[in-house]
PDB file of C-alpha atoms in Angstrom:
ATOM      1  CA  UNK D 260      39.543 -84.787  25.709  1.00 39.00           C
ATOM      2  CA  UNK D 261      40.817 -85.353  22.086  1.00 43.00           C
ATOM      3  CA  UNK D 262      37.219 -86.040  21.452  1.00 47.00           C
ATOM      4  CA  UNK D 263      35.955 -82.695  22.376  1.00 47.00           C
ATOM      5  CA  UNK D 264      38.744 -80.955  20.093  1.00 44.00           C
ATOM      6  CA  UNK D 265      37.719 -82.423  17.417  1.00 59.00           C
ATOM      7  CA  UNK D 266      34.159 -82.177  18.172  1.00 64.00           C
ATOM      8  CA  UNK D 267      34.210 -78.303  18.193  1.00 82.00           C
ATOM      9  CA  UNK D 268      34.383 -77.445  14.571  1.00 86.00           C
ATOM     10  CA  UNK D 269      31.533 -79.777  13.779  1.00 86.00           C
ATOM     11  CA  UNK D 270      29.459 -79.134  16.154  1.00 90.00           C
ATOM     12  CA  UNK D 271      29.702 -75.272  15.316  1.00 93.00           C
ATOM     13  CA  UNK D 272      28.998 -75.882  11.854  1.00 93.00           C
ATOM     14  CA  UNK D 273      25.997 -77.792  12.791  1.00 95.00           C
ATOM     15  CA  UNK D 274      24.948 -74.618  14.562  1.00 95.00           C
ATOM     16  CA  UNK D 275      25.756 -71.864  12.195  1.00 97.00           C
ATOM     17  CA  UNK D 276      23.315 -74.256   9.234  1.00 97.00           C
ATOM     18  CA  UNK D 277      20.789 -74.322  12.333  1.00 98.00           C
ATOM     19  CA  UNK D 278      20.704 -70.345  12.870  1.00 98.00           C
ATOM     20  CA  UNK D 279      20.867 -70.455   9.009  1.00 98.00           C
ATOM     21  CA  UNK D 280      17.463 -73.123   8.755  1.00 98.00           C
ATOM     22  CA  UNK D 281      15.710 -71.076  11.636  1.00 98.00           C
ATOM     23  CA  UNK D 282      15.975 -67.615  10.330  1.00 97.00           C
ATOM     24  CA  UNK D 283      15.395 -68.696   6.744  1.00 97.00           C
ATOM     25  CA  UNK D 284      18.792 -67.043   5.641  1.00 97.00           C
ATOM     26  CA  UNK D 285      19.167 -68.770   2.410  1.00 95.00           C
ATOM     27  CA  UNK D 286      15.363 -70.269   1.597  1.00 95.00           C
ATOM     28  CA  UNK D 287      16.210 -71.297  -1.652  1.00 95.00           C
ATOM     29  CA  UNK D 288      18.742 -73.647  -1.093  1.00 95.00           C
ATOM     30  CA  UNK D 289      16.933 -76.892   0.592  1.00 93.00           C
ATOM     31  CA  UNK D 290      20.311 -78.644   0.543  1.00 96.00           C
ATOM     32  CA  UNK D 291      21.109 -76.736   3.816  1.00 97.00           C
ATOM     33  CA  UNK D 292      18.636 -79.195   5.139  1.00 98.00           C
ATOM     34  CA  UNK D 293      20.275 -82.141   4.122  1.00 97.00           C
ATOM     35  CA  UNK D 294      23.457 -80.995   5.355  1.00 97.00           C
ATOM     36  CA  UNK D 295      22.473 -80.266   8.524  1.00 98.00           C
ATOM     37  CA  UNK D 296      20.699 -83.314   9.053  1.00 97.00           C
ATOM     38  CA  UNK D 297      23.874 -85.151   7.193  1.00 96.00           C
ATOM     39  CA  UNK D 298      26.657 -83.131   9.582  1.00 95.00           C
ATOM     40  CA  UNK D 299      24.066 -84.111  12.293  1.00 96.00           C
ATOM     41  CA  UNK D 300      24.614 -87.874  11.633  1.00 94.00           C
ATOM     42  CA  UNK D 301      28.291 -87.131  11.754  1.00 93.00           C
ATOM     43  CA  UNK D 302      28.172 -85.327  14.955  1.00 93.00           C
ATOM     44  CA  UNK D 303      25.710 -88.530  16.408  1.00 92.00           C
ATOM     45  CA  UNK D 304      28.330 -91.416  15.375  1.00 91.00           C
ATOM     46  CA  UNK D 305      31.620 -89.748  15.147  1.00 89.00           C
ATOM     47  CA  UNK D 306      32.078 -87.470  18.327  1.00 87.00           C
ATOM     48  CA  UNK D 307      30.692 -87.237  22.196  1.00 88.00           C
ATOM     49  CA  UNK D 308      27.649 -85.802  20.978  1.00 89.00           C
ATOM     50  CA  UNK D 309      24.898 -87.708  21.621  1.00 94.00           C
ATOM     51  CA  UNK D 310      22.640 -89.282  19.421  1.00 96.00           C
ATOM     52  CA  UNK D 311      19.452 -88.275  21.057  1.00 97.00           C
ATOM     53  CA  UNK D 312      20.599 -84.646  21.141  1.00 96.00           C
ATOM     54  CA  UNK D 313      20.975 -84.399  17.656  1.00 97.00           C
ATOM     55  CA  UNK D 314      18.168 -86.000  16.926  1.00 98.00           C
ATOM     56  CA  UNK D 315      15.854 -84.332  19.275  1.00 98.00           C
ATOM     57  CA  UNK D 316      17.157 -80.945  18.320  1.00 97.00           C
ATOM     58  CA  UNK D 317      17.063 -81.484  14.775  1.00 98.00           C
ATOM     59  CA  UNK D 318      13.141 -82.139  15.092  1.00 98.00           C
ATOM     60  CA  UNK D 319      12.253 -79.412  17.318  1.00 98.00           C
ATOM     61  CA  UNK D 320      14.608 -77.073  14.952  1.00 98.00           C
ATOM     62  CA  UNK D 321      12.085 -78.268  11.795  1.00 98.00           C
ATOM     63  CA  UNK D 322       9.256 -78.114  13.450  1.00 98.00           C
ATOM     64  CA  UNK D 323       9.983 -74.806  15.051  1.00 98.00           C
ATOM     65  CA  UNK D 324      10.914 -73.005  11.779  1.00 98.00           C
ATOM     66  CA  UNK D 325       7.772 -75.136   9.881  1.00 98.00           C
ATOM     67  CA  UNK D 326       5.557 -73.258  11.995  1.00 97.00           C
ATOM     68  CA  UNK D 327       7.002 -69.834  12.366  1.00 97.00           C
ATOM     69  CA  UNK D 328       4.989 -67.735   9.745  1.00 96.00           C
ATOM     70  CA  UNK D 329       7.247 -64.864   9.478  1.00 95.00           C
ATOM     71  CA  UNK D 330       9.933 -67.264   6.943  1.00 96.00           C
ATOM     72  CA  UNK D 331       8.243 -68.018   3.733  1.00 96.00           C
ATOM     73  CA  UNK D 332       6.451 -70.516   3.103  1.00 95.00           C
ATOM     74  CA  UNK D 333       8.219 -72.975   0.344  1.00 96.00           C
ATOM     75  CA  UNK D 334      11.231 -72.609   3.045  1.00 98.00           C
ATOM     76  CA  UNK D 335       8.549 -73.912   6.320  1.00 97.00           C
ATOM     77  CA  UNK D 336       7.427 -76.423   4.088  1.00 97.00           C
ATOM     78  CA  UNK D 337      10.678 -77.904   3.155  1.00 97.00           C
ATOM     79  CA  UNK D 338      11.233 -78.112   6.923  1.00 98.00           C
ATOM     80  CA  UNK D 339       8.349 -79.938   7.556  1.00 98.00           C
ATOM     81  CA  UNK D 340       8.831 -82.324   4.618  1.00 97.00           C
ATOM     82  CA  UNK D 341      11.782 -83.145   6.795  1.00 98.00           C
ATOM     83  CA  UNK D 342      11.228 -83.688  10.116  1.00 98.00           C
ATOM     84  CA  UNK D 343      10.677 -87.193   9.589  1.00 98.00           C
ATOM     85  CA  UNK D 344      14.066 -88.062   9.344  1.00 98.00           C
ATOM     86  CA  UNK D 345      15.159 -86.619  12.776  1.00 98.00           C
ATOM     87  CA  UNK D 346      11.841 -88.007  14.207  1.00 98.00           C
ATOM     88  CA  UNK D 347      12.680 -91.731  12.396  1.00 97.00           C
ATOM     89  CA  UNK D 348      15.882 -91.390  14.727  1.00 97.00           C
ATOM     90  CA  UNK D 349      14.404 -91.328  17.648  1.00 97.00           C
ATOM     91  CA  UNK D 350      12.192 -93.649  17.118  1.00 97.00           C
ATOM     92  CA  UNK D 351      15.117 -95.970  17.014  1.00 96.00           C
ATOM     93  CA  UNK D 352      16.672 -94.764  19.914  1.00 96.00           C
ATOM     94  CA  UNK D 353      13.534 -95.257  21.880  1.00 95.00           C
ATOM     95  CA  UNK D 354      14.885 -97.757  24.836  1.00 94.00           C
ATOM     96  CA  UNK D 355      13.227 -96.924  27.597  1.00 96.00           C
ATOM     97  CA  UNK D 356       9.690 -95.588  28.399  1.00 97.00           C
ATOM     98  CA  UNK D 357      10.956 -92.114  29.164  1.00 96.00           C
ATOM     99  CA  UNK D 358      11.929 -91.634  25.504  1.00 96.00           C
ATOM    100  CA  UNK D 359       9.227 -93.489  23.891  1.00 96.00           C
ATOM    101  CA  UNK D 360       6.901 -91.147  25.964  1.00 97.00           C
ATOM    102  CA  UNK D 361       9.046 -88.097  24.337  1.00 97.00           C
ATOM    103  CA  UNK D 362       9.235 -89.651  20.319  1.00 97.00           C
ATOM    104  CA  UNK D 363       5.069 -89.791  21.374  1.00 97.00           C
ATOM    105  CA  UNK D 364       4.985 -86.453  21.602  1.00 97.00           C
ATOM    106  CA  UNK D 365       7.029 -85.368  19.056  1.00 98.00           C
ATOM    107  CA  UNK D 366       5.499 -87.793  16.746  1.00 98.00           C
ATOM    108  CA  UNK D 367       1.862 -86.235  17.447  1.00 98.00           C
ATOM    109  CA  UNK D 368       3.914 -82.594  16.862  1.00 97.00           C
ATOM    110  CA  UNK D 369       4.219 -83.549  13.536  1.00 97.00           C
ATOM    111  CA  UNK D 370       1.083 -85.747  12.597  1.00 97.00           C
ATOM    112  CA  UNK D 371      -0.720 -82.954  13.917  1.00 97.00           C
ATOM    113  CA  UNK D 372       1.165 -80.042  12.642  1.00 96.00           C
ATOM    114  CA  UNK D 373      -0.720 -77.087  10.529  1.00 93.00           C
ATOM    115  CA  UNK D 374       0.814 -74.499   8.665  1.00 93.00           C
ATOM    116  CA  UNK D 375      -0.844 -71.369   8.993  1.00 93.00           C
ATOM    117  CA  UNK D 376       0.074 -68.876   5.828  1.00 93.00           C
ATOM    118  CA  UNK D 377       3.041 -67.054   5.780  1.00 94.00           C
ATOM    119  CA  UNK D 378       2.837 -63.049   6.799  1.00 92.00           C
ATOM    120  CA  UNK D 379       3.363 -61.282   3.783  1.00 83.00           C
ATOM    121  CA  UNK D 380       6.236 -58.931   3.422  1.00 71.00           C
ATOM    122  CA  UNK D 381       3.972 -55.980   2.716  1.00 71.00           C
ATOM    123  CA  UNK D 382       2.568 -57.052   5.916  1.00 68.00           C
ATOM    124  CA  UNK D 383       5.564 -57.097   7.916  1.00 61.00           C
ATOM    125  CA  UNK D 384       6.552 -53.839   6.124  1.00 65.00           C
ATOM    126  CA  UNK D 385       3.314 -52.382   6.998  1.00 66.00           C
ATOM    127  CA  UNK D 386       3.413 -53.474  10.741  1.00 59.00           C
ATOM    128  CA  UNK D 387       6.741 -51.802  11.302  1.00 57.00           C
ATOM    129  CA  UNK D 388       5.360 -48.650   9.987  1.00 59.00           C
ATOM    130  CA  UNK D 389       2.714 -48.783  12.513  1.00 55.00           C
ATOM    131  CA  UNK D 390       4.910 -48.543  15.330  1.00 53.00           C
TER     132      UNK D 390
END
């Protein structure tokens, strides 16, 4: 129980600099990345969390925001850059076929991943205007 206490303020950290990656809050500041990862890693080796979680939700977060073409496109790009890291962990927590099946995956996700151009923000402007 003691665990979970002190899990709580780390683990909502970790979320509020996930909302903040996702929604491109503060796209000039690619440290945010390495924090989250970094508080991640903390979360993975220091509390009940596990590993795989963070790991696999890291990647999908990186990959999800890479290819959303609403946020601009240095900020996808830095995300994408860094879903390596997340997907490196898995890889090493890969133990049985069931997760070596799911790094797979993910691994294709990213060998394969495109980035489409960013929507312009006269476009999104201009789209809301048509409504």
């Amino acid at each position: 129980m003691s665990t979970v206490l002190h899990e709580d303020p780390y683990l909502e950290s970790w979320r509020w600099m996930s909302r903040q990656i996702r929604c491109g809050l503060d796209p000039n500041e690619p440290r945010l990345i390495e924090h989250y990862l970094n508080e991640g890693r903390y979360l993975a080796c220091c509390t009940a969390t596990h590993p795989w979680t963070i790991a696999e939700t890291a990647f999908r977060l990186l990959i999800d925001t890479a290819t959303d073409i609403a946020l601009p496109w240095h900020w996808r790009s830095m995300c994408l850059d860094q879903a390596w890291r997340p997907l490196r962990d898995l890889e090493k927590l890969s133990h049985c076929a069931c997760r070596l099946k799911r790094w797979q995956t993910f691994a294709w996700q990213l060998a394969t991943c495109e980035l489409l151009p960013s929507i312009s923000h006269s476009d999104l402007v201009q789209g809301s205007n048509d409504e």
